[in-house]
Structures are given as C-alpha cells and as structure tokens.
XYZ file of C-alpha atoms in Angstrom:
724
model
C 109.353 88.881 96.081
C 109.241 89.586 92.342
C 111.830 87.337 90.684
C 110.797 84.557 88.349
C 111.838 80.919 88.971
C 112.525 79.946 85.336
C 112.504 76.218 84.776
C 111.962 76.191 80.994
C 114.752 73.722 80.242
C 116.936 71.787 82.716
C 120.579 72.799 82.601
C 123.443 70.272 82.737
C 123.649 70.992 86.500
C 119.811 70.395 86.780
C 120.281 67.012 85.187
C 123.105 66.076 87.526
C 121.213 67.188 90.612
C 118.110 65.392 89.490
C 120.085 62.247 88.730
C 121.656 62.327 92.153
C 118.231 62.705 93.847
C 116.895 59.623 91.968
C 119.796 57.344 92.743
C 121.968 58.192 89.813
C 119.431 57.288 87.105
C 119.435 59.560 84.086
C 115.933 60.819 83.343
C 115.721 61.980 79.741
C 112.934 64.319 78.607
C 111.942 65.385 82.165
C 111.211 68.999 82.780
C 112.042 70.521 86.158
C 108.326 70.416 87.061
C 108.349 66.659 86.201
C 111.423 66.169 88.380
C 109.947 68.125 91.308
C 106.733 66.175 91.225
C 108.323 62.686 91.001
C 107.099 60.553 93.833
C 103.861 62.638 94.323
C 100.673 60.681 94.887
C 98.205 63.527 94.200
C 94.937 62.330 92.738
C 93.025 64.592 90.364
C 89.291 64.345 90.201
C 86.852 64.538 87.308
C 86.823 68.296 87.282
C 90.553 68.832 87.270
C 93.120 69.727 89.895
C 91.382 72.957 91.103
C 87.738 71.913 91.671
C 86.001 69.260 93.778
C 82.281 68.983 94.018
C 80.627 67.110 96.901
C 77.633 64.847 96.562
C 75.512 67.608 97.983
C 76.722 70.047 95.299
C 79.011 72.053 97.531
C 82.079 73.338 95.628
C 85.637 73.216 96.926
C 88.260 75.297 95.185
C 91.798 73.930 95.550
C 94.184 76.812 96.121
C 97.798 76.436 95.086
C 98.649 79.560 97.120
C 99.106 79.749 100.869
C 96.847 82.052 102.919
C 99.016 83.915 105.367
C 96.846 86.917 106.006
C 96.557 88.496 102.557
C 93.088 87.072 101.859
C 93.843 85.554 98.436
C 91.492 82.574 99.024
C 88.491 84.868 98.562
C 89.582 86.113 95.228
C 90.827 82.762 93.946
C 87.602 80.971 94.799
C 85.571 83.843 93.406
C 87.208 83.465 89.993
C 86.116 79.799 89.874
C 82.642 80.483 91.291
C 82.071 83.256 88.666
C 82.751 81.045 85.623
C 81.204 77.966 87.237
C 78.127 80.035 88.279
C 78.249 78.289 91.655
C 76.340 79.288 94.737
C 78.903 81.564 96.454
C 77.551 80.689 99.892
C 78.401 77.069 99.255
C 81.946 77.534 97.995
C 84.843 76.682 100.293
C 88.633 76.616 99.846
C 91.131 73.829 100.449
C 94.867 74.087 100.306
C 96.544 72.216 97.426
C 99.121 69.497 98.108
C 102.647 70.087 96.989
C 102.988 69.246 93.365
C 104.775 71.673 90.990
C 103.508 69.972 87.850
C 99.907 70.637 88.850
C 100.162 73.690 91.016
C 103.125 75.794 89.866
C 102.828 79.577 90.017
C 102.624 80.472 86.327
C 104.575 83.675 86.919
C 107.336 82.048 88.956
C 107.598 78.554 87.518
C 107.452 76.830 90.902
C 104.725 76.172 93.528
C 105.365 79.380 95.315
C 103.325 82.269 96.647
C 105.061 85.627 96.113
C 105.515 88.684 93.981
C 101.877 89.667 94.558
C 101.064 87.133 91.858
C 98.564 84.769 93.481
C 95.519 86.288 91.679
C 97.258 87.456 88.500
C 98.901 84.129 87.609
C 95.679 82.230 88.473
C 93.265 84.443 86.591
C 93.079 82.611 83.259
C 93.869 79.302 84.720
C 90.996 79.357 87.250
C 88.539 80.997 84.865
C 89.137 78.122 82.461
C 88.789 75.612 85.246
C 85.463 77.001 86.316
C 84.151 77.378 82.758
C 85.221 73.816 81.913
C 83.380 72.319 84.942
C 80.328 74.430 84.065
C 80.373 73.186 80.465
C 80.508 69.545 81.772
C 77.422 70.134 83.898
C 75.638 71.862 80.960
C 76.444 68.999 78.618
C 75.210 66.447 81.259
C 71.914 68.366 81.553
C 71.628 68.643 77.746
C 72.110 64.843 77.492
C 69.615 64.098 80.221
C 66.911 66.525 78.915
C 67.690 65.982 75.256
C 67.852 69.765 74.637
C 70.538 71.938 72.994
C 73.133 73.053 75.523
C 72.799 76.612 74.223
C 69.337 76.753 75.827
C 70.545 75.978 79.303
C 71.405 78.615 81.881
C 73.259 78.233 85.126
C 72.810 80.323 88.260
C 73.900 79.629 91.856
C 74.640 76.008 91.114
C 71.265 75.339 89.462
C 70.823 74.582 85.785
C 67.595 75.628 84.081
C 65.970 75.119 80.689
C 63.179 77.218 79.128
C 60.836 74.191 79.347
C 60.903 74.534 83.099
C 63.356 71.687 83.787
C 65.892 72.363 86.575
C 68.643 70.401 88.203
C 71.219 71.282 90.824
C 74.902 70.334 90.675
C 74.199 67.557 93.086
C 71.547 66.029 90.770
C 73.856 65.985 87.781
C 77.187 65.276 89.532
C 77.587 61.618 88.473
C 76.666 62.408 84.822
C 78.833 65.554 84.633
C 81.842 63.626 85.961
C 81.636 61.265 83.016
C 81.566 64.126 80.368
C 84.983 64.538 78.704
C 86.308 68.057 79.577
C 86.077 70.273 76.490
C 89.437 71.393 75.081
C 88.231 74.949 74.501
C 85.667 76.781 76.615
C 84.208 80.233 76.130
C 84.845 82.539 79.076
C 82.357 85.120 80.284
C 82.347 88.590 79.027
C 83.438 90.642 82.068
C 80.288 92.740 81.625
C 78.330 89.605 82.542
C 80.130 89.091 85.894
C 77.731 88.880 88.817
C 80.149 88.041 91.628
C 83.568 89.423 90.634
C 83.901 93.047 91.510
C 81.119 93.018 94.123
C 81.169 93.458 97.861
C 79.975 89.831 98.132
C 83.517 88.614 97.539
C 84.720 88.508 101.108
C 87.040 86.283 103.027
C 86.140 82.643 103.520
C 88.411 82.265 106.636
C 87.194 85.034 108.844
C 84.978 82.834 111.011
C 87.651 80.174 111.546
C 90.284 82.811 112.369
C 87.869 84.462 114.826
C 86.756 81.405 116.676
C 90.153 79.727 116.825
C 89.359 76.777 114.573
C 91.837 77.969 111.898
C 94.893 75.670 112.053
C 98.345 77.126 112.341
C 101.669 75.273 112.916
C 101.543 75.907 116.699
C 98.147 74.230 116.733
C 99.597 70.931 115.465
C 99.720 68.249 118.187
C 100.515 64.789 116.956
C 100.925 61.607 118.888
C 104.451 61.147 120.385
C 105.538 64.530 118.984
C 108.691 66.265 120.219
C 109.538 69.914 120.312
C 112.912 71.332 119.238
C 114.728 74.609 119.476
C 118.076 75.520 117.892
C 120.928 77.580 119.329
C 122.194 79.740 116.465
C 125.538 81.500 116.362
C 125.526 85.122 117.568
C 127.294 86.205 114.320
C 126.349 85.254 110.763
C 128.723 82.785 109.245
C 129.941 81.337 112.525
C 129.969 77.590 113.090
C 129.907 75.270 116.028
C 133.463 74.538 117.245
C 132.389 72.499 120.278
C 129.621 72.260 122.741
C 128.835 70.786 126.156
C 125.321 69.475 126.576
C 125.745 68.020 130.096
C 123.668 70.718 131.841
C 121.116 70.845 129.103
C 120.437 67.104 129.366
C 119.758 67.576 133.091
C 116.685 69.678 132.333
C 113.490 67.645 132.899
C 111.878 66.966 129.575
C 114.963 67.266 127.411
C 115.281 64.128 125.208
C 118.366 64.767 123.197
C 120.939 67.396 122.157
C 122.974 67.253 118.895
C 124.573 69.393 116.287
C 122.980 70.270 112.975
C 124.517 72.411 110.217
C 123.106 75.706 111.553
C 123.744 75.220 115.246
C 122.883 72.915 118.181
C 119.400 71.410 118.400
C 117.667 70.674 121.718
C 114.881 68.125 121.441
C 112.386 67.918 124.334
C 108.896 66.863 125.376
C 107.652 70.441 125.295
C 108.609 73.952 124.277
C 109.469 75.125 127.807
C 111.897 72.236 128.386
C 113.537 72.839 124.995
C 113.981 76.498 125.794
C 115.539 75.774 129.242
C 117.739 73.118 127.719
C 118.921 75.522 125.018
C 119.792 78.135 127.685
C 121.865 75.540 129.563
C 124.034 74.789 126.560
C 127.755 75.711 126.619
C 128.793 76.393 123.077
C 132.103 77.570 121.611
C 131.728 79.143 118.227
C 134.184 79.143 115.347
C 134.013 82.725 114.005
C 136.858 82.545 111.480
C 134.342 83.157 108.619
C 131.787 85.178 110.566
C 130.659 88.661 109.575
C 132.026 90.962 112.282
C 131.224 94.372 110.827
C 128.463 96.514 112.296
C 125.660 98.039 110.314
C 127.246 101.459 110.545
C 130.425 100.198 108.913
C 128.512 98.427 106.165
C 126.465 101.523 105.478
C 129.645 103.579 105.235
C 131.130 101.079 102.845
C 128.122 101.330 100.606
C 128.293 105.153 100.692
C 131.930 105.020 99.723
C 131.107 102.707 96.814
C 128.206 104.987 95.695
C 130.597 108.007 95.826
C 133.062 106.212 93.586
C 135.686 105.785 96.281
C 136.024 102.008 95.807
C 137.855 101.223 92.563
C 137.163 97.552 92.994
C 133.392 97.948 92.923
C 131.673 96.133 90.080
C 129.025 98.350 88.479
C 126.207 97.093 86.240
C 124.001 99.401 84.211
C 120.300 99.077 84.534
C 119.272 102.162 82.444
C 121.553 104.131 80.074
C 120.709 106.593 77.429
C 122.779 109.402 75.872
C 126.141 110.698 77.069
C 126.169 111.457 80.822
C 129.930 111.999 81.033
C 129.744 115.712 81.817
C 127.124 115.232 84.501
C 129.621 113.681 86.938
C 131.459 116.983 87.260
C 128.466 119.235 86.983
C 127.912 121.754 89.693
C 125.911 124.950 90.460
C 122.449 126.137 89.619
C 120.207 123.628 87.973
C 122.101 120.651 89.459
C 120.549 118.536 92.129
C 122.462 116.002 94.191
C 121.433 113.771 97.125
C 122.354 110.553 98.859
C 119.816 108.292 100.576
C 120.373 105.574 103.167
C 118.090 102.690 104.095
C 118.724 100.253 107.005
C 118.289 96.510 107.430
C 114.655 95.647 108.103
C 113.137 92.619 109.802
C 110.004 90.993 108.404
C 108.684 90.781 111.973
C 105.761 88.483 111.170
C 103.193 87.976 113.966
C 103.868 84.254 113.915
C 107.645 83.451 114.085
C 109.098 80.596 111.995
C 108.024 77.099 112.854
C 107.579 73.697 111.154
C 106.542 70.103 111.976
C 108.456 67.284 110.231
C 108.656 63.565 110.421
C 111.234 61.445 108.635
C 110.935 57.691 108.319
C 113.649 56.464 105.962
C 112.927 58.232 102.670
C 109.425 59.139 103.709
C 109.065 62.811 104.680
C 105.941 64.720 105.852
C 106.016 68.441 106.549
C 103.129 70.256 108.222
C 103.389 74.070 108.443
C 102.682 77.243 106.566
C 104.685 76.597 103.441
C 105.087 79.559 101.196
C 107.392 77.918 98.641
C 106.481 74.250 98.495
C 108.826 73.522 95.604
C 111.793 75.061 97.404
C 110.913 73.258 100.596
C 110.428 69.955 98.830
C 113.828 70.288 97.044
C 115.731 71.198 100.271
C 114.106 68.474 102.303
C 114.786 65.910 99.608
C 118.479 66.874 99.508
C 118.736 66.302 103.250
C 116.905 62.916 103.321
C 118.014 61.712 99.875
C 114.591 61.105 98.316
C 112.567 62.292 95.386
C 111.358 65.889 95.841
C 107.833 65.004 94.841
C 107.712 62.376 97.629
C 108.077 65.040 100.259
C 104.540 65.459 101.399
C 103.583 68.973 102.553
C 100.389 69.821 104.319
C 100.179 73.634 104.055
C 98.499 75.407 106.957
C 97.588 78.973 107.543
C 100.552 81.192 108.493
C 100.613 84.389 110.576
C 102.261 86.652 107.978
C 105.280 86.319 105.830
C 106.135 89.472 103.823
C 108.601 87.217 101.893
C 110.234 85.647 104.975
C 108.770 82.102 104.686
C 110.135 81.609 101.194
C 113.957 81.517 100.813
C 116.274 79.491 98.728
C 117.665 77.498 101.634
C 114.303 76.835 103.359
C 116.335 77.679 106.438
C 114.009 76.845 109.265
C 112.341 73.985 107.341
C 115.773 72.427 106.680
C 116.617 72.664 110.330
C 113.347 70.846 111.209
C 114.089 68.123 108.680
C 117.693 67.682 109.921
C 116.363 67.270 113.458
C 113.527 64.895 112.496
C 115.941 62.803 110.392
C 118.189 62.415 113.442
C 115.204 61.525 115.685
C 114.055 59.115 113.010
C 111.391 56.393 113.032
C 108.804 58.811 111.660
C 108.471 60.531 115.024
C 107.102 64.052 114.460
C 109.155 66.973 115.642
C 107.892 70.556 115.912
C 110.629 73.188 115.528
C 109.840 76.422 117.321
C 111.586 79.760 116.788
C 111.171 82.424 119.387
C 110.676 86.087 118.425
C 114.350 86.584 119.247
C 115.416 83.666 116.974
C 113.350 85.195 114.156
C 114.798 88.670 114.704
C 118.456 87.668 115.049
C 118.905 84.562 112.883
C 117.967 86.352 109.600
C 116.765 87.189 106.977
C 116.569 90.995 106.357
C 115.780 93.594 103.831
C 119.297 94.649 102.896
C 120.969 97.994 103.639
C 120.744 100.228 100.537
C 122.434 103.460 99.526
C 121.368 105.581 96.551
C 123.372 108.481 95.123
C 121.396 110.696 92.670
C 122.511 113.569 90.586
C 120.161 115.402 88.220
C 120.780 118.329 85.841
C 117.613 120.323 85.009
C 116.822 121.899 81.647
C 115.833 125.521 81.165
C 112.192 124.586 82.042
C 113.156 122.952 85.257
C 112.672 119.299 84.130
C 115.374 116.533 84.242
C 117.798 116.806 81.236
C 120.321 114.276 82.632
C 119.960 111.758 85.466
C 122.901 109.945 87.159
C 121.862 107.210 89.581
C 123.954 104.793 91.682
C 122.455 102.066 93.854
C 124.620 100.042 96.246
C 123.130 97.072 98.081
C 123.558 93.342 98.642
C 122.209 91.041 95.979
C 119.244 88.925 97.021
C 119.457 86.708 93.963
C 123.227 85.913 93.911
C 123.843 82.180 94.163
C 120.139 81.373 93.981
C 118.259 78.805 91.857
C 116.501 81.864 90.371
C 119.319 83.404 88.428
C 119.048 86.981 87.316
C 120.370 86.127 83.861
C 122.056 88.849 81.912
C 122.144 92.199 83.616
C 121.895 93.290 87.220
C 119.852 91.769 90.044
C 116.440 93.204 89.273
C 115.356 92.968 92.853
C 117.959 95.687 93.590
C 116.830 98.097 90.912
C 113.093 97.453 90.258
C 111.155 100.663 90.697
C 114.047 102.811 89.471
C 114.545 100.724 86.312
C 111.659 101.518 84.084
C 110.632 104.593 86.064
C 108.586 107.088 84.016
C 110.862 109.813 85.424
C 113.909 108.143 83.784
C 111.915 107.575 80.590
C 111.147 111.313 80.498
C 114.838 112.229 80.887
C 116.948 112.398 77.677
C 120.237 111.410 79.276
C 120.419 108.617 81.867
C 123.338 106.780 83.558
C 121.888 104.443 86.103
C 124.043 101.642 87.581
C 124.076 99.255 90.518
C 126.807 97.601 92.619
C 126.228 94.668 94.943
C 129.135 94.204 97.358
C 129.322 90.913 99.278
C 128.378 91.112 102.921
C 127.947 88.176 105.296
C 124.437 89.143 106.515
C 121.618 87.017 105.007
C 119.157 89.165 103.028
C 115.870 88.456 101.391
C 112.945 90.018 99.676
C 110.731 92.094 101.970
C 107.253 93.252 101.135
C 107.544 95.072 97.789
C 111.327 94.170 97.545
C 113.222 96.782 95.533
C 110.354 99.225 95.693
C 110.969 99.529 99.430
C 113.722 101.967 98.677
C 113.441 102.909 94.935
C 109.934 104.298 95.447
C 111.233 106.545 98.247
C 114.227 107.806 96.280
C 112.319 108.450 93.055
C 109.334 110.126 94.624
C 111.163 112.231 97.185
C 113.704 113.289 94.571
C 110.883 114.379 92.231
C 109.319 116.545 94.916
C 112.678 118.224 95.541
C 113.229 118.775 91.794
C 109.775 120.315 91.525
C 110.433 122.702 94.310
C 113.879 123.594 92.997
C 112.208 124.362 89.654
C 109.560 126.440 91.417
C 106.710 124.164 90.230
C 103.830 122.376 91.938
C 104.924 118.746 92.654
C 101.676 117.311 91.313
C 101.743 119.298 88.107
C 105.443 118.481 87.814
C 104.581 114.765 87.901
C 101.802 115.210 85.380
C 104.204 116.826 82.950
C 106.744 114.031 83.277
C 104.045 111.331 82.997
C 102.802 112.867 79.767
C 106.378 113.120 78.392
C 106.978 109.416 79.304
C 103.685 108.192 78.020
C 102.826 106.944 81.514
C 99.058 107.132 81.123
C 98.270 104.839 84.055
C 100.436 106.838 86.415
C 98.701 110.031 85.340
C 95.255 108.565 85.708
C 95.964 107.152 89.187
C 97.511 110.366 90.368
C 94.575 112.337 89.135
C 92.139 109.919 90.754
C 93.880 110.192 94.133
C 94.040 113.935 93.979
C 90.361 114.251 93.070
C 89.282 111.896 95.841
C 91.412 113.787 98.383
C 89.634 117.000 97.510
C 90.995 120.435 97.599
C 90.451 121.134 101.327
C 93.255 119.982 103.536
C 92.334 118.980 107.064
C 93.152 122.039 109.188
C 96.470 121.705 110.938
C 97.803 119.075 108.530
C 100.072 119.168 105.463
C 99.835 117.015 102.383
C 102.410 114.950 100.570
C 101.983 112.952 97.376
C 103.714 109.913 95.994
C 103.029 107.519 92.986
C 104.701 104.264 92.296
C 104.250 101.184 90.168
C 105.146 97.725 91.442
C 103.980 94.224 90.582
C 101.960 95.504 87.671
C 99.863 97.933 89.657
C 100.116 101.690 90.041
C 99.398 103.247 93.448
C 99.079 106.918 94.292
C 98.733 108.241 97.809
C 97.893 111.636 99.275
C 98.970 111.655 102.908
C 98.091 114.236 105.506
C 100.896 114.756 108.078
C 101.565 116.949 111.070
C 104.372 117.065 113.616
C 103.477 116.524 117.251
C 106.248 116.872 119.886
C 108.767 116.672 117.112
C 107.386 113.409 115.751
C 105.520 112.978 112.450
C 101.970 111.754 112.736
C 99.979 110.607 109.764
C 96.203 111.109 109.770
C 94.265 110.667 106.524
C 95.709 108.709 103.582
C 93.823 108.701 100.258
C 94.933 105.839 98.049
C 94.158 105.207 94.378
C 95.141 101.997 92.709
C 95.027 100.621 89.226
C 95.267 96.857 89.622
C 93.330 95.644 86.707
C 90.060 93.850 87.198
C 89.058 94.287 90.873
C 87.956 90.802 91.955
C 87.343 91.738 95.608
C 87.104 95.456 96.239
C 86.843 94.795 99.967
C 90.082 92.791 99.977
C 91.858 95.311 97.846
C 90.993 97.955 100.412
C 92.213 95.724 103.169
C 95.491 95.163 101.404
C 95.968 98.909 100.857
C 95.289 99.517 104.552
C 97.649 96.777 105.697
C 100.300 97.623 103.187
C 100.185 101.286 104.137
C 100.555 100.566 107.855
C 103.419 98.133 107.186
C 105.183 100.630 105.046
C 104.564 103.464 107.439
C 105.886 101.319 110.323
C 109.111 100.862 108.443
C 109.337 104.529 107.397
C 108.846 105.797 110.904
C 110.627 103.197 113.053
C 111.990 100.203 111.087
C 115.726 99.571 111.641
C 117.827 96.483 112.468
C 121.321 97.393 113.594
C 124.424 95.288 114.107
C 127.229 95.888 116.585
C 130.437 93.977 115.709
C 128.331 91.584 113.618
C 125.664 90.911 116.231
C 122.064 91.951 115.822
C 121.037 94.396 118.481
C 117.288 93.979 118.331
C 115.494 90.852 119.630
C 111.855 91.751 120.120
C 109.333 94.519 119.677
C 110.669 96.442 122.655
C 113.729 97.340 120.520
C 112.278 96.837 117.003
C 109.476 99.415 117.147
C 106.389 98.851 114.965
C 103.375 100.981 114.344
C 100.741 100.841 117.074
C 97.019 100.849 116.518
C 96.580 104.406 117.854
C 99.192 105.532 115.319
C 97.509 103.942 112.274
C 96.106 106.433 109.784
C 92.670 106.372 108.198
C 93.191 104.892 104.805
C 90.672 105.489 102.041
C 90.988 103.249 98.989
C 89.679 104.053 95.541
C 90.053 101.485 92.710
C 90.552 102.923 89.204
C 88.133 101.035 86.920
C 90.030 98.816 84.468
C 89.391 95.968 82.086
C 92.954 94.773 82.129
C 93.764 91.394 83.840
C 94.382 91.572 87.581
C 97.752 92.672 88.795
C 99.401 92.731 92.195
C 97.738 94.077 95.331
C 99.501 92.527 98.356
C 102.676 94.584 98.082
C 102.094 97.742 95.987
C 100.558 99.625 98.889
C 103.631 99.311 101.020
C 106.332 101.461 99.327
C 104.252 104.593 98.571
C 103.452 105.853 102.021
C 107.062 106.545 103.028
C 107.816 109.086 100.295
C 104.270 110.544 100.612
C 105.061 111.351 104.317
C 108.516 112.674 103.568
C 107.035 114.880 100.836
C 104.532 116.230 103.346
C 107.391 117.086 105.746
C 109.144 118.722 102.850
C 106.112 120.893 102.171
C 105.708 121.644 105.886
C 109.109 122.913 106.802
C 111.470 122.164 103.781
C 112.747 119.121 105.708
C 114.645 116.739 103.304
C 114.752 113.126 104.315
C 118.100 111.490 103.391
C 117.775 108.571 105.717
C 115.176 106.211 107.067
C 113.671 105.635 109.567
C 112.288 109.059 110.244
C 112.249 108.398 114.017
C 115.501 106.834 115.080
C 115.964 104.923 118.344
C 112.162 104.838 118.992
C-alpha cells in the first residue's frame, strides 16, 4: 500500500462521526489522532514512548509497526541502538499498543504498517528517541561525576570519562530517569555509525520463530475461549436471505449459530466443530445485488474501455504534456501499439486471516496480527459503540500480509467483533478463516488493462506517448481519499516515469469502472502492473529502433534527469558481468517504487516450453542501508513473490464465483523453482526509503524482456504460464 491517510484537520463528517462515537458530545479542538486515542490507557515511561530500560540495563525498543515476516524490527531497533549507543546484544523489541497519537505512521497519518514505510517514517523519530535517552544518561553521569558532559563517551551501554570513571545504564538508570528530556539533541554524523549498515544488524525474532515460541493468533488459547467460522456468500455482494441451522446445531461442540452482516457465524468449542457446523448449514442467498460477471467478461469490459468503445467511461489524466491529438490516428512505421492484461491476484499469505476478540459491554480487546491498528480500532468501535482509543489491541506476529491485513472495513476483524459482541460477557472468540475462505472471500489485486501507443522520433526515441489504464479503484469510498486527480494506486509507476518525462508529448489517462469484486493493494500496489508495462514497452521500443535496450534506457534516463535510475542500472549491469551463463538469455528491468530504485538482470531459459529463471542480479538504491542482510532478504523474497505472480498468479471468476480455493489451483513458486538472487546496495547518504515492496514488480518485466531477447516473444498478458 502506498496511499497516505491524511488526518490534518477533521472534516464536518469527521466531527459528526466522532461526536456519535462519544455519545453525541461535541469535542472542539480535537485532531483525528486525539479522537482515535480517546479512551487509551497507554503509559509512557521516562524515556518516551519508544524506549524502555530495565533495571539491569537491557533496552527494549517499542515498535509501532507489526512484524509479519519483513524483518523491520531489526532495523527499527538498530536505529535506536545506534543513537543510544546501547549494547546491541541486549536490545529487544516489543510491539506497541494501539494509540494513534503516540504511534502513528508519519507517512500515513494512522497507526498502520504499509507502503514500505516502517523504516523510512521512523528514521528521524527513532534517531531522536535514542539520542534523547543517551543525552539523559550522559547528563546523569555528568551530574554524578561533576564533569562536563562533553567529556563523556558512551559505548555498548557503558558511559566512560577520561578520569577512568565508568557506569553502565543500569547504574545510572534512576538518575537518568529524572533528567528532563532535552528539547533538541544532536544526532550522529552517519560516518560515525558503528551498527547501522553492518552485518551485525540481523533479525531479533529468528530464534523465537525457529523454536516455536513466537506467538501468532493461532497460538492464542484463553480460558473459556470459543472458536468461530463464517459462511460467506459464493458471490460478492450477496446477502443472507434465510438460513436453517438445525443440522448445524446437532454437531457436537457447536454452541450457537447466528447471522452477522457478512454471512452466518458458527460458534463452537473448537475449530473442527465450527467447520462441521458450517458445512451443515442450509443457507439461501439473496443475490439481487451480487456481482455475477466472470473475470473474462470484466477483462473484456476493461479492454473495450481502453480501446475507447465505451462512451460512458470517465477518464482522468495523470500525465499530459503537449498536443497528442494526432497520435490517436497515427499508423505505420515509427508507431508502436500494444495492449497488456493483468488478472486478479490473491495475497495468498501463509497464515490465513484470523482474530481473537472479547466484548464486555463497551470494553473490547483484540488479540491478533493487526496491520492497521487505527482502522481496526475505528471499525470495532463503530460496532460496539465505544471510543476508538478504548479498543485495546495486542498485536502479535503475523504470517505475511502483502497488504491483505489492512483494509478500510477491517473485514475479518469486524466479523470477529460482531461475533464476540453477540456472545457477550467478555468471553473470547477466535475467528478462523480457512485457506478457501481467504482465497474466495476477497480481497484481490484488481484486473488491469493498459493500452499504449508511442510514436518514435527520427532517432528512435519516444516523441509522443499515449497511455490508457483501466482498472478498479482501490481508494474509492475510503477514509483515505485520493483528493484531486486520479486514484494514485492505479497509476503509480506510470505517473512520474522517467520514460514519460523524456517524451515531449504525453497523453496519459486512467478510468476506473465500478465492479462488485473487492480489491485492495497488493505488494507494490500500482507497480505490480505499471512496472511491467513501462519496462516491457521500453524493450520493444529499443528493438524497434534497432538499439540495445540497456543503452536505450541510459539515453532516456539522461534526458529525463533520472540520475538514480541510471546509477542503479549501471550498478546492476556491472555486477552481472559481461559473461552470460551458457544456455541462458538475459533480460533487464528498472523501476522506482516507494522511494527506492531497483534494477534487475535476470537470466532465463525455456525448458519444455516453460520459462525458468536462474540467476537474478539486483541493485537497489534505498538510501541509508540500515541492515544490508535484511535488504538482501527482502529483495530475495520480493523477487520470488513477483516471479510467482508473473509465472502463475491468476484468480478467475466464473459467473461471479471465484474458481480457486487453495494452492492446488492457485499455483505459487516452489522452492526448486526459486532463482539465485544476488543483491547489491548502491551506497547512499539519503534517508532510508522502501525495501519491502520495491523488489516485487521488477522481476516480471525482466523475465519478459529475456524472453523477448530469446525468441522475439512479446508478452501481452500475465501470467506467463496459464492454467498451471
């Protein structure tokens, strides 16, 4: 996800909603963050909301961001440890409670992990937190020793003076806690970093995740807890018309069956009983407002819109320059034209959706892997009728998300709260979604169609570029309005592309028809399709112009002033070397997303008619590299995730019903198919930028460009291997 939640000033609607949540009282002068944190009982210690120091001197960093596999806890804690000069071996991480006023994502305006922003939005904040705590210890030591603070050094949690005096954090803790935090602190010169940028910055959760002590939602077992499953409609938009629970209630262990807004809930003593009870339900669905079109029909609709065959389509420009009127009718030599299609994609997280909730009157407790605590608090509060800040959330580890666990409706969380509210008396309920629930009940990366037309100049470079994107809007009707202009999640990666900047005439527009299939951001969001279109198009343009694709990119980057793109491309090409592995063909792609630029050189061959990817050389400019090891891990994971989608990823609908339900039908990359990924970080003194998502969208076009080089195969539709 890459869209900002902007709460700068409450609108009239915000005030009305807030007033309704607090019993009709009008709260003047309250910011949305204030409103969201009302009712919270979070206590802040002497060293601020991000640092706790134990009596033995051990440091705990409070992370406002969930850990669901991306490894951000290592980088976040390293930022604090660097400025604090703490003993890295004695630093641990604890998940922050839900409180938007204290723990909002500075880039998104809510307590929310997304947009590859965990490190970037925390960089200055955590550096200052660590430096402030360090200054408090130094002042305490100066007071105790009666020496100037400028003569005191700190290393690995030990303060030292030239006179030979030393004291550990534990020795000075009581005194340091009494020192008023300085308003301004001096941050380290990056040249003085001793931890950041080294291989010592490695994950803090590896041991717990290896020995089974890491706590996930499925590990939660509370006294008197019930388990619930929900029967969802087979078509999106359908509602319960009637249901017969007689047979379901006969299943041993089933406690209750009742309707909730999204379906019929079965509450039982255990998961197996809930599953059998759900299977025994007899439900009649009202499909008057259900989406009944198949994915093929939706794709064809989008193709017709892109081709200008739908006069009712609402087009919004996202990049326009010069007069492109004549381009629409242009034909012949020097004119390139292509249409690209992308299917629905499932997030397919290893851990399906789940949540534990208890509701006792207006008291709500949620225990699960919450990606968007602010959204989850707000939606739970609406259901129960309490202050959002009084919804307590204990955030656990989660087994992947890729955007799925944060949506505007808090869909599965809301289901759990509805069920727990009906059960009542504070009795905890664990909602469990099966893989089939997760695959068929939404959400998806939307279907997308691009129509591109480019006229080349006498030197073979783009002189005019016409671009049409047709897809569903992710942001429509959300609390994160797009503001003026188009939905940026639909156009990011094409909008602002150096290739468009280098083109004198541009006419780029997007249309977002309404479709009844729930869609959401998916790892790298708009770049999942725009990177492919831009990069595969550029390779085709280069070949049409009779130029080397790498040199063609270099020329366009120079023309656009895209120095970072040029540097990253050159770095990747240099590291890949001139010698191609015998029997393999290379493809190149470069793309910027979430503030980072990634270039990949992929080696591909075709075996039994199927593309196989061997070596992938990756270069990334992501600003200051806090944890090189974790950056490499994210490039490897992102590459495999993107390759899985490029080769196999496709969710199809037949008459509105999702065809896939599990990994037997929704094929993913297997370990023996994973390429060898080499990661090279381009040195940079810029603040950190995104890493979790930028590695995902580049591999698809790199592979397609290798196939183009191999046998002139143009890829107009993903996945590359259909029906796998």
